[in-house]
mmCIF file of C-alpha atoms in Angstrom:
data_model
loop_
_atom_site.group_PDB
_atom_site.id
_atom_site.type_symbol
_atom_site.label_atom_id
_atom_site.label_comp_id
_atom_site.label_asym_id
_atom_site.label_seq_id
_atom_site.Cartn_x
_atom_site.Cartn_y
_atom_site.Cartn_z
ATOM 1 C CA MET A 10 -0.047 0.217 -0.329
ATOM 2 C CA THR A 11 1.154 3.619 -0.670
ATOM 3 C CA ALA A 12 2.198 5.330 2.424
ATOM 4 C CA ARG A 13 -0.257 8.070 3.147
ATOM 5 C CA THR A 14 -0.003 11.434 5.213
ATOM 6 C CA ILE A 15 -2.833 10.746 7.955
ATOM 7 C CA VAL A 16 -4.815 13.407 10.354
ATOM 8 C CA LEU A 17 -6.368 11.567 12.936
ATOM 9 C CA THR A 18 -8.265 13.618 15.437
ATOM 10 C CA GLY A 19 -9.864 12.206 18.567
ATOM 11 C CA ALA A 20 -6.766 10.205 19.188
ATOM 12 C CA SER A 21 -6.208 10.281 22.389
ATOM 13 C CA ASP A 22 -8.655 7.650 23.436
ATOM 14 C CA GLY A 23 -10.954 5.348 22.858
ATOM 15 C CA ILE A 24 -11.256 4.032 18.834
ATOM 16 C CA GLY A 25 -8.828 7.059 17.571
ATOM 17 C CA ALA A 26 -5.796 5.703 19.789
ATOM 18 C CA ALA A 27 -6.678 2.019 18.869
ATOM 19 C CA ALA A 28 -6.568 2.835 15.194
ATOM 20 C CA ALA A 29 -3.555 4.768 15.426
ATOM 21 C CA ARG A 30 -1.603 1.762 17.382
ATOM 22 C CA GLN A 31 -2.927 -0.540 14.716
ATOM 23 C CA LEU A 32 -1.339 1.913 11.832
ATOM 24 C CA ALA A 33 1.889 2.393 13.946
ATOM 25 C CA ALA A 34 3.694 -0.659 12.211
ATOM 26 C CA THR A 35 2.658 0.710 8.552
ATOM 27 C CA ASP A 36 4.805 3.229 6.047
ATOM 28 C CA HIS A 37 2.148 5.884 6.632
ATOM 29 C CA ARG A 38 2.856 9.327 8.076
ATOM 30 C CA LEU A 39 0.573 9.780 11.161
ATOM 31 C CA ILE A 40 -0.176 13.057 12.808
ATOM 32 C CA LEU A 41 -2.177 12.475 16.056
ATOM 33 C CA VAL A 42 -4.562 14.826 17.534
ATOM 34 C CA GLY A 43 -6.029 15.320 20.976
ATOM 35 C CA ARG A 44 -7.554 17.082 23.460
ATOM 36 C CA SER A 45 -5.513 15.677 26.540
ATOM 37 C CA PRO A 46 -1.811 16.480 26.015
ATOM 38 C CA GLU A 47 -1.152 13.546 28.708
ATOM 39 C CA LYS A 48 -2.946 11.257 26.939
ATOM 40 C CA THR A 49 -2.089 12.069 23.422
ATOM 41 C CA LYS A 50 1.484 12.405 23.954
ATOM 42 C CA ALA A 51 1.359 8.822 25.548
ATOM 43 C CA VAL A 52 -0.129 7.395 22.431
ATOM 44 C CA ALA A 53 2.365 9.430 20.444
ATOM 45 C CA ASP A 54 5.088 7.654 21.911
ATOM 46 C CA ASP A 55 3.718 4.501 21.831
ATOM 47 C CA THR A 56 3.445 4.814 18.074
ATOM 48 C CA GLY A 57 6.220 6.950 16.750
ATOM 49 C CA ALA A 58 3.596 9.339 15.472
ATOM 50 C CA GLU A 59 3.893 13.290 15.262
ATOM 51 C CA TYR A 60 1.027 15.157 17.436
ATOM 52 C CA PHE A 61 -0.675 18.497 18.399
ATOM 53 C CA PHE A 62 -3.216 19.342 20.443
ATOM 54 C CA ALA A 63 -6.394 20.736 20.375
ATOM 55 C CA ASP A 64 -9.332 21.315 22.012
ATOM 56 C CA PHE A 65 -12.256 21.712 19.953
ATOM 57 C CA ALA A 66 -14.456 23.286 22.133
ATOM 58 C CA ARG A 67 -12.380 26.313 21.487
ATOM 59 C CA LEU A 68 -12.372 27.137 17.502
ATOM 60 C CA ASP A 69 -9.168 29.302 17.967
ATOM 61 C CA ASP A 70 -7.582 25.902 18.794
ATOM 62 C CA VAL A 71 -9.201 24.823 15.560
ATOM 63 C CA ARG A 72 -7.606 27.513 13.929
ATOM 64 C CA GLU A 73 -4.191 27.185 15.204
ATOM 65 C CA LEU A 74 -4.427 23.540 14.655
ATOM 66 C CA ALA A 75 -5.219 24.016 10.756
ATOM 67 C CA ALA A 76 -2.221 26.725 10.876
ATOM 68 C CA LYS A 77 0.163 24.004 12.230
ATOM 69 C CA LEU A 78 -0.977 20.814 10.080
ATOM 70 C CA THR A 79 -0.415 23.072 6.965
ATOM 71 C CA ASP A 80 2.824 23.991 7.763
ATOM 72 C CA ALA A 81 3.929 20.575 9.118
ATOM 73 C CA VAL A 82 2.832 18.669 5.960
ATOM 74 C CA GLY A 83 4.207 21.182 3.433
ATOM 75 C CA ALA A 84 3.909 20.287 -0.243
ATOM 76 C CA ASP A 85 3.188 16.685 1.081
ATOM 77 C CA GLY A 86 -0.024 17.007 1.594
ATOM 78 C CA ILE A 87 -2.601 15.178 3.812
ATOM 79 C CA HIS A 88 -4.139 12.184 2.008
ATOM 80 C CA VAL A 89 -6.654 11.243 4.894
ATOM 81 C CA LEU A 90 -8.269 13.445 7.327
ATOM 82 C CA ALA A 91 -9.988 11.491 10.138
ATOM 83 C CA ASN A 92 -12.650 13.578 11.839
ATOM 84 C CA ASN A 93 -12.689 11.417 14.775
ATOM 85 C CA ALA A 94 -13.193 13.903 18.112
ATOM 86 C CA GLY A 95 -16.584 13.906 19.630
ATOM 87 C CA GLY A 96 -18.569 12.618 22.276
ATOM 88 C CA ILE A 97 -21.779 13.113 24.643
ATOM 89 C CA PHE A 98 -22.000 15.534 27.011
ATOM 90 C CA GLY A 99 -24.133 16.647 30.150
ATOM 91 C CA ASP A 100 -26.430 19.430 30.066
ATOM 92 C CA ARG A 101 -26.656 22.344 27.619
ATOM 93 C CA THR A 102 -23.375 23.970 27.843
ATOM 94 C CA PRO A 103 -21.960 26.946 26.120
ATOM 95 C CA THR A 104 -18.193 26.870 24.755
ATOM 96 C CA VAL A 105 -16.392 30.087 24.940
ATOM 97 C CA ASP A 106 -17.428 30.549 21.178
ATOM 98 C CA GLY A 107 -20.998 30.645 22.334
ATOM 99 C CA PHE A 108 -21.982 27.528 20.842
ATOM 100 C CA GLU A 109 -23.632 24.529 22.592
ATOM 101 C CA LYS A 110 -20.895 22.383 23.167
ATOM 102 C CA THR A 111 -22.111 19.028 21.507
ATOM 103 C CA ILE A 112 -22.728 20.827 18.482
ATOM 104 C CA GLN A 113 -19.396 22.535 18.660
ATOM 105 C CA VAL A 114 -17.051 19.627 19.323
ATOM 106 C CA ASN A 115 -18.571 17.178 17.154
ATOM 107 C CA HIS A 116 -19.979 19.270 13.797
ATOM 108 C CA LEU A 117 -18.779 22.912 13.916
ATOM 109 C CA ALA A 118 -14.998 22.058 15.031
ATOM 110 C CA PRO A 119 -14.435 19.315 12.300
ATOM 111 C CA PHE A 120 -16.222 21.456 9.673
ATOM 112 C CA LEU A 121 -14.097 24.482 10.409
ATOM 113 C CA LEU A 122 -10.831 22.352 10.353
ATOM 114 C CA THR A 123 -12.153 20.486 6.830
ATOM 115 C CA ASN A 124 -12.536 23.678 5.342
ATOM 116 C CA LEU A 125 -9.122 25.413 6.279
ATOM 117 C CA LEU A 126 -7.324 22.638 5.092
ATOM 118 C CA MET A 127 -9.478 22.254 2.072
ATOM 119 C CA PRO A 128 -6.380 23.580 -0.175
ATOM 120 C CA THR A 129 -4.074 20.668 0.948
ATOM 121 C CA LEU A 130 -6.639 17.965 0.564
ATOM 122 C CA LEU A 131 -7.669 18.874 -2.910
ATOM 123 C CA ALA A 132 -4.092 19.215 -4.036
ATOM 124 C CA SER A 133 -3.731 15.663 -2.141
ATOM 125 C CA LYS A 134 -7.406 14.022 -3.320
ATOM 126 C CA ALA A 135 -7.468 13.408 -0.157
ATOM 127 C CA ALA A 136 -10.425 11.195 2.012
ATOM 128 C CA VAL A 137 -12.369 12.642 4.538
ATOM 129 C CA ILE A 138 -13.279 10.219 7.075
ATOM 130 C CA ASN A 139 -15.889 11.432 9.741
ATOM 131 C CA THR A 140 -17.245 9.274 12.865
ATOM 132 C CA SER A 141 -20.751 9.287 12.891
ATOM 133 C CA SER A 142 -23.023 7.311 15.043
ATOM 134 C CA VAL A 143 -26.405 5.171 14.601
ATOM 135 C CA GLY A 144 -27.648 7.811 16.883
ATOM 136 C CA HIS A 145 -28.357 10.136 14.047
ATOM 137 C CA ARG A 146 -30.899 7.916 12.989
ATOM 138 C CA LEU A 147 -32.157 7.551 16.423
ATOM 139 C CA PHE A 148 -32.290 10.853 17.963
ATOM 140 C CA GLY A 149 -31.677 13.445 15.242
ATOM 141 C CA HIS A 150 -33.724 16.164 13.646
ATOM 142 C CA ILE A 151 -31.859 19.185 12.450
ATOM 143 C CA ASP A 152 -33.242 22.801 12.525
ATOM 144 C CA VAL A 153 -30.746 24.657 10.925
ATOM 145 C CA ASP A 154 -32.039 27.957 12.771
ATOM 146 C CA ASP A 155 -31.585 26.205 16.152
ATOM 147 C CA LEU A 156 -28.661 23.978 15.556
ATOM 148 C CA ASP A 157 -27.787 24.754 19.344
ATOM 149 C CA ASN A 158 -31.501 23.086 20.508
ATOM 150 C CA SER A 159 -31.944 26.294 22.728
ATOM 151 C CA LYS A 160 -35.876 25.519 22.314
ATOM 152 C CA LYS A 161 -35.489 21.863 23.882
ATOM 153 C CA PHE A 162 -32.484 20.523 25.188
ATOM 154 C CA SER A 163 -31.884 16.834 25.726
ATOM 155 C CA ALA A 164 -28.133 15.402 25.658
ATOM 156 C CA ASN A 165 -29.240 12.418 23.403
ATOM 157 C CA LYS A 166 -30.730 15.142 20.942
ATOM 158 C CA ALA A 167 -27.994 16.921 20.802
ATOM 159 C CA TYR A 168 -25.548 14.038 20.062
ATOM 160 C CA GLY A 169 -28.068 12.687 17.345
ATOM 161 C CA ASP A 170 -28.058 15.979 15.633
ATOM 162 C CA ALA A 171 -24.447 16.562 15.651
ATOM 163 C CA LYS A 172 -24.000 13.065 14.174
ATOM 164 C CA LEU A 173 -26.783 13.811 11.393
ATOM 165 C CA ALA A 174 -24.344 17.099 11.038
ATOM 166 C CA ASN A 175 -21.836 14.422 10.405
ATOM 167 C CA VAL A 176 -23.659 12.226 7.506
ATOM 168 C CA LEU A 177 -24.927 15.667 6.148
ATOM 169 C CA PHE A 178 -21.405 17.166 5.928
ATOM 170 C CA THR A 179 -20.007 14.030 4.595
ATOM 171 C CA LYS A 180 -22.784 13.975 1.692
ATOM 172 C CA SER A 181 -22.042 17.957 1.015
ATOM 173 C CA LEU A 182 -18.543 17.180 0.534
ATOM 174 C CA HIS A 183 -19.296 14.736 -2.241
ATOM 175 C CA THR A 184 -21.499 17.042 -3.715
ATOM 176 C CA LYS A 185 -19.320 20.151 -3.847
ATOM 177 C CA PHE A 186 -15.737 18.503 -3.983
ATOM 178 C CA HIS A 187 -15.617 14.775 -5.473
ATOM 179 C CA PRO A 188 -15.428 16.031 -8.955
ATOM 180 C CA ASP A 189 -12.201 17.556 -7.804
ATOM 181 C CA GLY A 190 -10.832 14.452 -6.555
ATOM 182 C CA LEU A 191 -12.051 14.487 -2.953
ATOM 183 C CA SER A 192 -13.594 11.650 -1.197
ATOM 184 C CA SER A 193 -15.758 11.653 1.700
ATOM 185 C CA VAL A 194 -17.624 9.032 4.128
ATOM 186 C CA ALA A 195 -19.506 8.738 7.142
ATOM 187 C CA PHE A 196 -19.506 5.585 9.253
ATOM 188 C CA HIS A 197 -21.013 4.158 12.499
ATOM 189 C CA PRO A 198 -17.835 2.455 14.191
ATOM 190 C CA GLY A 199 -19.979 0.097 16.815
ATOM 191 C CA THR A 200 -21.221 0.437 20.225
ATOM 192 C CA VAL A 201 -17.889 0.228 21.327
ATOM 193 C CA GLN A 202 -16.658 -0.058 25.201
ATOM 194 C CA THR A 203 -14.756 3.066 25.960
ATOM 195 C CA ASN A 204 -15.114 6.332 28.070
ATOM 196 C CA PHE A 205 -17.817 7.272 25.624
ATOM 197 C CA ALA A 206 -20.681 9.332 27.591
ATOM 198 C CA SER A 207 -18.782 9.268 30.825
ATOM 199 C CA ASP A 208 -19.223 13.047 31.029
ATOM 200 C CA SER A 209 -23.069 13.304 30.177
ATOM 201 C CA SER A 210 -25.951 13.297 31.672
ATOM 202 C CA SER A 211 -27.958 10.806 29.306
ATOM 203 C CA LEU A 212 -29.325 7.283 29.510
ATOM 204 C CA MET A 213 -26.115 6.022 27.350
ATOM 205 C CA ARG A 214 -23.852 6.532 30.441
ATOM 206 C CA LEU A 215 -25.752 4.109 32.200
ATOM 207 C CA VAL A 216 -25.861 1.688 29.389
ATOM 208 C CA TYR A 217 -22.274 1.726 28.928
ATOM 209 C CA ARG A 218 -21.575 1.651 32.915
ATOM 210 C CA SER A 219 -23.914 -1.190 33.210
ATOM 211 C CA PHE A 220 -22.943 -5.058 33.068
ATOM 212 C CA LEU A 221 -25.157 -5.883 30.199
ATOM 213 C CA GLY A 222 -23.844 -2.864 28.431
ATOM 214 C CA ARG A 223 -20.277 -4.474 29.008
ATOM 215 C CA LEU A 224 -21.650 -7.784 27.416
ATOM 216 C CA LEU A 225 -22.802 -6.192 24.415
ATOM 217 C CA LEU A 226 -20.470 -3.605 23.832
ATOM 218 C CA THR A 227 -17.677 -4.442 21.076
ATOM 219 C CA SER A 228 -14.071 -3.863 22.290
ATOM 220 C CA THR A 229 -12.056 -0.840 21.242
ATOM 221 C CA GLU A 230 -9.845 -2.472 19.552
ATOM 222 C CA GLU A 231 -12.255 -3.575 16.942
ATOM 223 C CA GLY A 232 -14.087 -0.189 16.746
ATOM 224 C CA GLY A 233 -10.403 0.988 16.040
ATOM 225 C CA ALA A 234 -10.056 -1.718 13.509
ATOM 226 C CA ILE A 235 -12.916 -0.521 11.655
ATOM 227 C CA LEU A 236 -11.661 3.169 11.508
ATOM 228 C CA ARG A 237 -8.469 2.076 9.848
ATOM 229 C CA TRP A 238 -10.397 -0.048 7.162
ATOM 230 C CA PHE A 239 -12.254 3.405 6.404
ATOM 231 C CA ILE A 240 -8.517 5.340 6.438
ATOM 232 C CA GLU A 241 -6.539 2.647 4.698
ATOM 233 C CA GLY A 242 -9.329 2.131 2.071
ATOM 234 C CA THR A 243 -9.435 3.003 -1.442
ATOM 235 C CA PRO A 244 -12.309 5.272 -2.050
ATOM 236 C CA ASP A 245 -15.134 4.282 -4.475
ATOM 237 C CA GLU A 246 -13.506 0.330 -4.245
ATOM 238 C CA THR A 247 -13.237 -0.029 -0.418
ATOM 239 C CA TRP A 248 -16.070 2.387 0.391
ATOM 240 C CA PHE A 249 -18.267 4.740 -1.529
ATOM 241 C CA SER A 250 -17.532 8.475 -1.507
ATOM 242 C CA GLY A 251 -20.843 10.541 -0.124
ATOM 243 C CA ALA A 252 -22.123 7.229 1.889
ATOM 244 C CA TYR A 253 -22.996 6.266 5.604
ATOM 245 C CA TYR A 254 -21.996 2.884 6.802
ATOM 246 C CA ASP A 255 -22.981 0.755 9.755
ATOM 247 C CA GLU A 256 -19.481 -0.410 11.054
ATOM 248 C CA ARG A 257 -18.197 -1.893 7.338
ATOM 249 C CA THR A 258 -21.594 -2.137 5.688
ATOM 250 C CA LEU A 259 -23.023 0.005 3.289
ATOM 251 C CA SER A 260 -26.240 1.217 5.125
ATOM 252 C CA SER A 261 -29.464 2.619 4.068
ATOM 253 C CA LYS A 262 -30.842 2.940 7.095
ATOM 254 C CA THR A 263 -30.428 6.633 7.713
ATOM 255 C CA ASN A 264 -31.875 9.514 9.142
ATOM 256 C CA PRO A 265 -34.670 10.543 6.311
ATOM 257 C CA GLN A 266 -32.954 14.185 6.692
ATOM 258 C CA VAL A 267 -29.930 12.467 4.936
ATOM 259 C CA ASP A 268 -32.131 12.337 1.816
ATOM 260 C CA ASP A 269 -32.886 16.051 1.659
ATOM 261 C CA PRO A 270 -29.992 18.010 -0.406
ATOM 262 C CA ALA A 271 -31.581 21.537 0.097
ATOM 263 C CA LEU A 272 -31.081 20.670 4.233
ATOM 264 C CA ALA A 273 -27.568 19.561 3.618
ATOM 265 C CA GLU A 274 -26.737 23.090 1.730
ATOM 266 C CA ALA A 275 -28.494 24.762 4.280
ATOM 267 C CA LEU A 276 -26.473 23.276 7.014
ATOM 268 C CA TRP A 277 -23.275 23.816 5.386
ATOM 269 C CA GLN A 278 -24.253 27.722 4.645
ATOM 270 C CA ARG A 279 -25.189 27.888 8.324
ATOM 271 C CA SER A 280 -22.008 26.187 9.543
ATOM 272 C CA ALA A 281 -19.994 28.342 7.358
ATOM 273 C CA GLU A 282 -21.595 31.587 8.698
ATOM 274 C CA LEU A 283 -21.315 30.351 12.380
ATOM 275 C CA VAL A 284 -17.713 29.429 12.253
ATOM 276 C CA GLY A 285 -16.471 32.493 9.824
ATOM 277 C CA VAL A 286 -15.112 30.400 6.734
#
């Protein structure tokens, strides 16, 4: 396999860290991004990867990260951007940027990062891998005029909307940039036994911590292997650009809003307005 430059966010824990460790033995150039300096450095030390820190609850961190990544890769470019950072949180919490934390960390921050890196992504005919969730179908219903869910908030609804935004973002990337060589895909990594939902008041936190939940959850290593499968796959051969997958399976079980191109475009325009691109 041809060596690639891979940028992997959410790499300090969970399936991001697992995928990084699985990719360590390859010839790829691996650049990890994490919020925790200690955890991110530990994974980088284990894998020999380069690394940067960024808190996606601060958009200035994302802007600084994009500039550092652009400088670091230079003319070599980025061949794979894996937008894997995210999570479900507790009560409605505003970030320093004034947005609800769930939609910012899961959608607005990776939207901003991808757009700021777009010149190098297009030059490399890159693949953008977006870690979504089956939650997009179970809980999501987007109102582009209320992305913060200020009218009626729940942790599950906020998370479902954010993961639905990941799928719509994937569709828009395909529509806008696939003719220029960019590919994009969104996927559900499985219900993985990680620290997911540990900071949440959602019922998912109880499921993830219960004995039955632990029996039903798949391992972090398997979730990381699924992420690695997309990262190392060949677009439109291994997986199809613009599509959504449940684990490695192309899925038609998506939220009905996924098939609304006008909504996808409206979300893109609103997101661009909010983050200033």
